[in-house]
Coordinates of C-alpha atoms and ligand atoms in Angstrom, one line a residue:
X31 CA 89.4 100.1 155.2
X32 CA 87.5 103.5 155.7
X33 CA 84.3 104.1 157.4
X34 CA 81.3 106.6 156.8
X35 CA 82.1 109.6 158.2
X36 CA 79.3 109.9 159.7
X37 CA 79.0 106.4 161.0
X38 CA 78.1 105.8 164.9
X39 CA 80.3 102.8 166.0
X40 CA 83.4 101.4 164.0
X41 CA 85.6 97.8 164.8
X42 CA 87.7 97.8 167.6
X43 CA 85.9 100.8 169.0
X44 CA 84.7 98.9 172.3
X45 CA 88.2 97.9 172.9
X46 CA 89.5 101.2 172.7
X47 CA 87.1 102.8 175.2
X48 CA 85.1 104.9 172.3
X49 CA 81.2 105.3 172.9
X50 CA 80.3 106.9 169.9
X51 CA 76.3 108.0 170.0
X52 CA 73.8 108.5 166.7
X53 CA 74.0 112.3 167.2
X54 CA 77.8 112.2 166.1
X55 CA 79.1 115.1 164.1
X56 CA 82.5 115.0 162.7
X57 CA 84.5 118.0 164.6
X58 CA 85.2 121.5 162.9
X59 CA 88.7 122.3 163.5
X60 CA 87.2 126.1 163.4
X61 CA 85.4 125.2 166.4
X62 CA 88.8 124.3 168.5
X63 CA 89.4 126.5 171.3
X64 CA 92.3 127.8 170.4
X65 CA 91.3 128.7 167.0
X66 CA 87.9 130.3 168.6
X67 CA 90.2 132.8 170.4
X68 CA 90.6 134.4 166.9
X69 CA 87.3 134.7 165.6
X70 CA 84.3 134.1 168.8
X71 CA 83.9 137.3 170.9
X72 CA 82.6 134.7 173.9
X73 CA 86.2 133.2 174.1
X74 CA 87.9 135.9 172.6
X75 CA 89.8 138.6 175.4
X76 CA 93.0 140.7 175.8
X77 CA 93.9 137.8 177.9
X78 CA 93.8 135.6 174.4
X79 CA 95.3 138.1 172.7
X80 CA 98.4 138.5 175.1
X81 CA 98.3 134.5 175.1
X82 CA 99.4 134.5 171.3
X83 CA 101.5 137.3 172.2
X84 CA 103.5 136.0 174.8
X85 CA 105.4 133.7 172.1
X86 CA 107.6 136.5 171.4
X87 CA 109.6 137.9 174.2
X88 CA 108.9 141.9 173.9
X89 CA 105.1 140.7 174.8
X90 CA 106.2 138.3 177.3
X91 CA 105.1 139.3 181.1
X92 CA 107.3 139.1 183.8
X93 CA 105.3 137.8 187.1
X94 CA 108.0 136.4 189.7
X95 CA 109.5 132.9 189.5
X96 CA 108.3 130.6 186.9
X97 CA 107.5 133.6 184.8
X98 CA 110.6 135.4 184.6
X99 CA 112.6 136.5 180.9
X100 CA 114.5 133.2 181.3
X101 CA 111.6 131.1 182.3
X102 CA 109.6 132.6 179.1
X103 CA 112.9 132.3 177.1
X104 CA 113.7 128.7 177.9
X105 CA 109.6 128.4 177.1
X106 CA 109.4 130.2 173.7
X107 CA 113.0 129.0 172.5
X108 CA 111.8 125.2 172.5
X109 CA 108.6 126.3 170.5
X110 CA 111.1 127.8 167.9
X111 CA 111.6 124.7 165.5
X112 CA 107.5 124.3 165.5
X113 CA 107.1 127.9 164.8
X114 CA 109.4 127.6 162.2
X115 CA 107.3 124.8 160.3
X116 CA 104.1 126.2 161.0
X117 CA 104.8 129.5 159.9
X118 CA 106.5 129.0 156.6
X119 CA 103.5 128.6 154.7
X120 CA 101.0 131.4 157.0
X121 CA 100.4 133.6 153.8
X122 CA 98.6 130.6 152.2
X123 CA 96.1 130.8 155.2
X124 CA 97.7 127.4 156.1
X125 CA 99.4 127.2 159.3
X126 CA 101.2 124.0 158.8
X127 CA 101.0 121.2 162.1
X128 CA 98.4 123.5 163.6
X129 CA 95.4 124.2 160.8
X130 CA 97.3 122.3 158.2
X131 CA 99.2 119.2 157.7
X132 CA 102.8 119.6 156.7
X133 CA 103.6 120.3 153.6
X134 CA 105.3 117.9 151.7
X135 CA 109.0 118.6 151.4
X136 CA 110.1 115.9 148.7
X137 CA 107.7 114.2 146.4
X138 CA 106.2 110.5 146.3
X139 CA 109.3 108.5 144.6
X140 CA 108.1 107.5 141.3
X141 CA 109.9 103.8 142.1
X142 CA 107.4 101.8 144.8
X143 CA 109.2 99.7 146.6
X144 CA 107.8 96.1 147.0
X145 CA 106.2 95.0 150.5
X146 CA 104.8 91.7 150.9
X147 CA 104.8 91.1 154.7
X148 CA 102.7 93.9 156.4
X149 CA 103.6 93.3 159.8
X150 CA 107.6 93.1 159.1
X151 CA 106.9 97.0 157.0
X152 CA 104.8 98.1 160.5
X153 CA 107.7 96.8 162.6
X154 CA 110.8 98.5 160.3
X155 CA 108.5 101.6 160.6
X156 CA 108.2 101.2 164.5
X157 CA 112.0 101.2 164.4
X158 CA 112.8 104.2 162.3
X159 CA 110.5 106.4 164.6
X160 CA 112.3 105.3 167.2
X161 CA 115.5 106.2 165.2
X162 CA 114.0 109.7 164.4
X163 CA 113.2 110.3 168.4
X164 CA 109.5 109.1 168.6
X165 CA 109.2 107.9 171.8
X166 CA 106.2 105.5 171.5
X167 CA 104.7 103.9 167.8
X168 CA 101.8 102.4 167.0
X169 CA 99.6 102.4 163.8
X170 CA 95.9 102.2 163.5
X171 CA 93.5 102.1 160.4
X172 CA 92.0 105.6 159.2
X173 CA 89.0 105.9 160.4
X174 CA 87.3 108.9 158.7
X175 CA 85.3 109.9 161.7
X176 CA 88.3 111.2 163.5
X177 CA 89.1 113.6 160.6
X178 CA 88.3 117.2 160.6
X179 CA 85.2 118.1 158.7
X180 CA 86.7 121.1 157.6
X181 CA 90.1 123.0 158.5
X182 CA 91.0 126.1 159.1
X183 CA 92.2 129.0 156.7
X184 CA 94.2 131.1 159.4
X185 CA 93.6 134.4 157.2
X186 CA 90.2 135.2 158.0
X187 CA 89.2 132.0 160.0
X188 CA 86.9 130.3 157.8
X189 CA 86.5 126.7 156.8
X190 CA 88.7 125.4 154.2
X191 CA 88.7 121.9 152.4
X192 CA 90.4 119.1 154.7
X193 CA 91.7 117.3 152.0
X194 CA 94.0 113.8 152.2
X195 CA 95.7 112.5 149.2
X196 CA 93.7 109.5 147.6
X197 CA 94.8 106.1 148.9
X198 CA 95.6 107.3 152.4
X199 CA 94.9 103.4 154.4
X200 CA 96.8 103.8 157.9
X201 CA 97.3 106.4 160.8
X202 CA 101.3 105.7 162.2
X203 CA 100.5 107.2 165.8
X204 CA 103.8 108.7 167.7
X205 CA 104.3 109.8 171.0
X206 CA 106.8 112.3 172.7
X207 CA 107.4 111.6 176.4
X208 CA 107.3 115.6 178.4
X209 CA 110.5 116.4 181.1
X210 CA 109.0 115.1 184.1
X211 CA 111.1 117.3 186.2
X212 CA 109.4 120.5 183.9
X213 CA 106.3 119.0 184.4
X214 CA 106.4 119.2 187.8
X215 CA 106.7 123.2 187.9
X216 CA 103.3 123.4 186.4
X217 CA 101.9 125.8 186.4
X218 CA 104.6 128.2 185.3
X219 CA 106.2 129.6 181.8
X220 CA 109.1 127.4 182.6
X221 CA 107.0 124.3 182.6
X222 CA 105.8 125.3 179.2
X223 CA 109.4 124.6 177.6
X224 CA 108.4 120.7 178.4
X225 CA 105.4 121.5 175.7
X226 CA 107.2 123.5 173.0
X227 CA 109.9 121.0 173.2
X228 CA 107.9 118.1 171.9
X229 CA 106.3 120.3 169.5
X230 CA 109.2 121.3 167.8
X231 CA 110.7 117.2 168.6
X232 CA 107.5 116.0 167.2
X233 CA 107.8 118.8 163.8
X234 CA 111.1 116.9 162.6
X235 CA 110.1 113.5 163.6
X236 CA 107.0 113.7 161.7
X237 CA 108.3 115.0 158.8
X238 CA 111.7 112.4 158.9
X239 CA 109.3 109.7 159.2
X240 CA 106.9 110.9 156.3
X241 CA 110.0 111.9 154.1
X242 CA 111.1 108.1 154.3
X243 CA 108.1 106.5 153.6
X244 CA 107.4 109.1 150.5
X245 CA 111.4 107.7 149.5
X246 CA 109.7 104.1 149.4
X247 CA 106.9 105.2 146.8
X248 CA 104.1 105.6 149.0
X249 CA 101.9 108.5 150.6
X250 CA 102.5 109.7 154.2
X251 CA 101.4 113.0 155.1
X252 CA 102.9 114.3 158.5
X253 CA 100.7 115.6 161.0
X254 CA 100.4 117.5 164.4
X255 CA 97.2 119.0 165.5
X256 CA 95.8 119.3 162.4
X257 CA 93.5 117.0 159.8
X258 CA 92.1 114.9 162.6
X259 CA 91.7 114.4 166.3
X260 CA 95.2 112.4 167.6
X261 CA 93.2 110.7 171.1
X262 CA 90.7 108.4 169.5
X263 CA 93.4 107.2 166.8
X264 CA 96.0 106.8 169.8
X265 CA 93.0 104.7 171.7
X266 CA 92.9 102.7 168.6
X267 CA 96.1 102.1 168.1
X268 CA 96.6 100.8 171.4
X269 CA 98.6 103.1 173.1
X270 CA 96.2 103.9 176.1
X271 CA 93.4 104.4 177.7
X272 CA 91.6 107.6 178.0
X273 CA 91.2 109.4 181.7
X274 CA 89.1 112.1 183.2
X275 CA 91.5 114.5 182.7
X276 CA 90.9 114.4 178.8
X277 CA 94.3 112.5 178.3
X278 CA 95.6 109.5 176.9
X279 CA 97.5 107.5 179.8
X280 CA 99.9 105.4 178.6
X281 CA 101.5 102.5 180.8
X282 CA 105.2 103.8 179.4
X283 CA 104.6 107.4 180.7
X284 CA 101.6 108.0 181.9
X285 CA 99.7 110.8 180.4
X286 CA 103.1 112.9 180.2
X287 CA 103.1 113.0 176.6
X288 CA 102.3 114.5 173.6
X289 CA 100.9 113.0 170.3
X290 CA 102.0 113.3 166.4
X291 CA 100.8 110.8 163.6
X292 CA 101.3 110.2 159.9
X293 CA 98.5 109.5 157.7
X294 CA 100.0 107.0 154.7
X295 CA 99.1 104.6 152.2
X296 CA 102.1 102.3 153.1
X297 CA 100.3 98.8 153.8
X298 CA 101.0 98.2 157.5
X299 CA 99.6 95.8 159.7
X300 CA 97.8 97.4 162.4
X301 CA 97.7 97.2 166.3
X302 CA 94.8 96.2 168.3
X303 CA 93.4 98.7 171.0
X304 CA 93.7 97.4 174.9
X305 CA 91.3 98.0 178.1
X306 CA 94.3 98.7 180.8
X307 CA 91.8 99.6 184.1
X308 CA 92.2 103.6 184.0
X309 CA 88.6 104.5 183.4
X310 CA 87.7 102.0 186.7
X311 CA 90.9 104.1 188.3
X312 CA 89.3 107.1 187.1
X313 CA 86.4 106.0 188.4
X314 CA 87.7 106.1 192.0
X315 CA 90.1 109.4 191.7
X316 CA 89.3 113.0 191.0
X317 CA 93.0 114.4 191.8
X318 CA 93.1 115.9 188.2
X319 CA 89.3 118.0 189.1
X320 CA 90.0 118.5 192.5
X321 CA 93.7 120.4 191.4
X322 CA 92.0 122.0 188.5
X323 CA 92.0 126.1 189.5
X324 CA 89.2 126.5 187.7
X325 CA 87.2 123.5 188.0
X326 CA 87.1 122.8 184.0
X327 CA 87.3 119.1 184.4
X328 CA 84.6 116.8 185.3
X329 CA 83.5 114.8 188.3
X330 CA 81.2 111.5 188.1
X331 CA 80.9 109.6 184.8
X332 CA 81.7 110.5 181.0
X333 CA 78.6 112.2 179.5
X334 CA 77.5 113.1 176.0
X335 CA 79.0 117.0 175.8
X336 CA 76.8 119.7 174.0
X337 CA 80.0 122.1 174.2
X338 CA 80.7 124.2 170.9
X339 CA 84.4 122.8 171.5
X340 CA 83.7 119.3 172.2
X341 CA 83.6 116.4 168.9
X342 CA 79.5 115.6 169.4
X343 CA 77.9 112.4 169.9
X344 CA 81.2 110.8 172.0
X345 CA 80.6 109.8 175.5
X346 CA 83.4 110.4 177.5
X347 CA 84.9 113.2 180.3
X348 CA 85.0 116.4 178.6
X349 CA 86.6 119.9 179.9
X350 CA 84.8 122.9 179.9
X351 CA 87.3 124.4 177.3
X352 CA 86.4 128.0 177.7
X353 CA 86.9 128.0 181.7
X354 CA 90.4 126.1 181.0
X355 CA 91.6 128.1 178.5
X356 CA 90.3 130.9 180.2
X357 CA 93.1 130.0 182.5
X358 CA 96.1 129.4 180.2
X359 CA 95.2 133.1 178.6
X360 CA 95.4 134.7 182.2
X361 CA 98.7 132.9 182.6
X362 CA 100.0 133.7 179.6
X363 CA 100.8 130.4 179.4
X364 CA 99.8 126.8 179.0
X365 CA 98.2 124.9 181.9
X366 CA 99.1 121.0 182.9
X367 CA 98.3 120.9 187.0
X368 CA 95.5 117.7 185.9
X369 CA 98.8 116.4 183.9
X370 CA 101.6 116.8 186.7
X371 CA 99.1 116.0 189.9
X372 CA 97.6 112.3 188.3
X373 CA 98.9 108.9 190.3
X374 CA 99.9 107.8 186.6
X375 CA 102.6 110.5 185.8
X376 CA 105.3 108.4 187.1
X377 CA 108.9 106.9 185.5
X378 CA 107.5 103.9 184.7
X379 CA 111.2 102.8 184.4
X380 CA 111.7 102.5 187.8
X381 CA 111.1 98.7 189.7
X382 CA 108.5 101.1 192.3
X383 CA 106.4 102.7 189.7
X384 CA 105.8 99.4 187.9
X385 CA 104.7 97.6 190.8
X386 CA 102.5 100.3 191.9
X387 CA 101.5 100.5 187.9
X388 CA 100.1 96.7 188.5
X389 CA 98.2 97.2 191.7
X390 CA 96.7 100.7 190.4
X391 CA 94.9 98.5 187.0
X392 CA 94.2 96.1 189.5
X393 CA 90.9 95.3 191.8
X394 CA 92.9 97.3 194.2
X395 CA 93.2 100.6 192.9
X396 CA 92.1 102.2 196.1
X397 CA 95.4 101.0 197.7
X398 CA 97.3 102.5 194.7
X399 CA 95.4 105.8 195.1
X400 CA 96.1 106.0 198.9
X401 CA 99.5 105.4 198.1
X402 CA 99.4 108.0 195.8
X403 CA 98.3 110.5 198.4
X404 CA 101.5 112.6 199.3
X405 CA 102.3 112.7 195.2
X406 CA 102.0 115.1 192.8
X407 CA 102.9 118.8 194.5
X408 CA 104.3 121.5 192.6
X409 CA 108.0 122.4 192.5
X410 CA 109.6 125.7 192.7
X411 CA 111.0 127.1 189.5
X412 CA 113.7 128.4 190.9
X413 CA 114.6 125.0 192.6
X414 CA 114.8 123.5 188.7
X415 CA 116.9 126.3 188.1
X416 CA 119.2 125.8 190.8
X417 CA 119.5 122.0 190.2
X418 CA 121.9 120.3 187.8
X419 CA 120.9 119.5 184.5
X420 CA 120.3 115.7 183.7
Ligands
LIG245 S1 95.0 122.3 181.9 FE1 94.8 123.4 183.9 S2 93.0 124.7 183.7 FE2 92.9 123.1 182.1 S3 91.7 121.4 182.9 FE3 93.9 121.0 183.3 S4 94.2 121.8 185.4 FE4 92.3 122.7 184.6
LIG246 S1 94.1 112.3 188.2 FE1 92.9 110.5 188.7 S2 90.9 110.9 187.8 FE2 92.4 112.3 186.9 S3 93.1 111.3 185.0 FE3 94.6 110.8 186.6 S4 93.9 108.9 187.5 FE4 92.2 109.7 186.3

C-alpha cells in the first residue's frame, strides 16, 4: 500500500508519534544541511569547508586530547568502508548511501522464489540482518511521504530524479547500536569513530541484506541517508519513540544508534508502531538543550518548524540545524553531547538500567530523571585511550 505524497495523515501514524499538518511538503534532500554546506553561502564557511576536509588526515587539525593524529585516525579510519561505497560512483553526480541509494551490485534473479506466509518471510529476514550485524530489525510499509522529493546530483548540487524501482511495497528498517564507551567522549574526533563505524557497519549490512533478497527474485534497494527520511519509517516500524533531541530512543539502546533501511518488494508482514512514554519523559527533561553548546535544540513542546532544513508541515522538536552544524564545522568534527548526556543512553542489558527503563515510561518519570542526575558527564579521551579494549 502507498500513500499520496502529498497526503496529511497516513494509518498508524498516531501510534507512531507523527503529527503531520496540511502545509506538508515532501523534503528536498538539496535542502539537508549537510548538503547546503556545498551550495548556500548562509551555511556555507571555511569552517564547512575544513569539516569535509578533515576526512582526510593531511587536513585533519590537531587540538589537544580527543583531537590528536590518532584520535582523527581512529575517527576517519572507521569512515573508510562508507567512503569507499559512496565514492565509487561520485563522477555520476551520485554519491551512493549519502545522495544516492546504493547501487545495485548483482541483479534481480530471474527465478522468484515462492512466499506464501508473510510473517514467516519478515521473521527469516529479521534473522539474516541479524546474521549480517544489524543490531535491531523491523519493517514498515512505504509510505511515499517520507521519500525525498528530489535527490541530490553531488556535481553541481542540483536536484536530480529520486527514483525507486516499480513495485517497491516495504521499508526493512535496521539499526546499528554506537560504542557507548566512545560515546561518552563526546565531543571529541575520537568519539566520532563510534559514527563512522556504523556507517561503514551499516554500508555492508545493507548491501548483504539487499543482495539476498535480490537472490530470491525480488527488489530491495539498500539505503543510508539517502531516498527518504529513516526517523518517521523507524517510528513506524516500531522501533521507538521520537525525543526532543531529534532522535529515535529505542528501549534496546536508547538513542545510541544509528539507522539503515532497505526499500523492497519482498511481501513482508509489517510491524505496528508503539507509544513507549518518551515524549511525557521529554516532556519533563531538557538535559539534551540544557548540554547543547550552542542551544540548537528546543525547550517546551514540538512546534510546526519553518526552517529551510526541517521536512514542513510535521509537528515535532526540531534543531536549529545551522547553529548545530555550525558547531560540528568548528569542531571539525561531529557533535553527539544531546546523544551521550540523555537518561536513555544506558546498557539496557544490565538488571539496573531495565528497572530504571520501567519507572522512567512510567507515571514516575520524575523519580527516574532525579535518578538520572549525576549521569551523563564527559570522559577524557585520553582515559579511553589508556583503558583496555573490550
Ligand atoms: S549535536 Fe551537539 S550541537 Fe547539535 S544539537 Fe546535539 S548537542 Fe547541540
Ligand atoms: S535528554 Fe531528556 S529531553 Fe532530551 S531526548 Fe533525552 S530524555 Fe528527552
Amino acid at each position: 500500500m502507498t500513500y499520496r505524497s502529498n497526503h496529511p495523515s497516513g494509518p498508524n501514524d498516531t501510534d507512531a508519534g507523527i503529527i503531520v499538518t496540511d502545509e506538508f511538503e515532501r523534503f528536498s534532500q538539496r535542502n539537508d544541511i549537510f548538503t547546503r554546506a556545498f551550495w548556500d553561502d548562509t551555511v556555507r564557511s571555511k569552517h564547512t569547508d575544513g569539516f569535509f576536509a578533515s576526512y582526510r588526515m593531511e587536513a585533519a587539525p590537531r587540538r589537544g586530547d580527543g583531537f590528536t593524529q590518532r584520535d582523527f585516525a581512529l575517527r576517519n579510519a572507521s569512515w573508510l568502508i562508507s567512503d569507499l561505497v559512496s565514492n565509487r560512483d561520485a563522477e555520476t553526480g551520485k554519491r551512493e548511501g549519502f545522495q544516492a541509494p546504493i547501487a545495485n551490485d548483482t541483479p534481480v534473479a530471474a527465478e522468484r522464489a515462492a512466499i506464501d506466509d508473510p510473517a514467516k518471510i519478515s521473521a527469516e529476514i529479521k534473522r539474516i540482518a541479524a546474521f549480517f550485524g544489524a543490531d535491531l530489525c523491523a519493517v514498515t510499509e512505504l509510505d511515499e511521504r517520507w521519500l525525498y522529493a528530489s535527490r541530490v546530483d553531488t556535481r553541481d548540487m542540483s536536484d536530480a530524479p529520486n527514483d525507486l524501482p516499480a513495485g517497491i511495497t516495504h521499508v526493512i528498517v535496521l539499526g546499528h547500536q554506537m560504542d557507548e564507551d566512545l560515546v561518552a567522549t563526546y565531543p571529541s574526533a575520537l568519539a566520532g569513530a563510534a559514527t563512522g563505524r556504523e556507517y561503514s557497519h551499516e554500508a555492508a549490512i545493507v548491501m548483504q541484506l539487499a543482495a539476498y533478497i535480490r537472490n530470491l527474485g525480488y527488489e530491495a534497494v539498500a539505503s543510508m541517508n539517502d531516498t527518504g527520511l529513516v526517523i518517521p519509517y523507524a517510528l513506524k516500524a516500531g522501533l521507538g519513540e521520537y525525543a526532543r533531541n531529534q532522535m529515535v530512543i529505542t528501549p534496546d539502546f536508547g538513542p545510541r544508534l544509528r539507522f539503515s533501511k532497505i526499500f523492497t518488494s519482498l511481501p513482508l508482514s509489517s510491524d505496528a508502531p508503539k507509544k513507549l512514554g518518551v515524549a511525557e519523559f521529554c516532556n519533563v527533561c531538557t538535559k539534551c538543550a540544557d548540554a547543547c553548546p550552542v542551544k540548537a535544540l528546543p525547550y517546551g513542546a514540538p512546534d510546526v518548524s519553518t526552517q529551510t532544513s526541517s521536512v514542513k508541515g510535521v509537528r515535532k522538536w526540531t534543531s536549529d540545524a545551522k547553529k548545530c552544524f555550525g558547531f560540528w564545522a568548528k569542531m571539525s568534527t561531529d557533535c553527539a553531547i544531546c546523544m551521550r548526556v540523555c537518561p536513555f543512553n544506558r546498557d539496557f542489558t544490565k538488571w539496573q538500567h531495565k528497572i530504571w527503563l520501567k519507572l522512567a515510561l512510567s507515571p514516575l518519570r520524575k523519580v527516574a530523571l532525579w535518578l538520572d542526575k549525576h549521569r551523563g558527564a564527559r570522559v577524557k579521551p585520553a582515559e579511553w585511550w589508556a583503558k583496555d579494549m573490550k
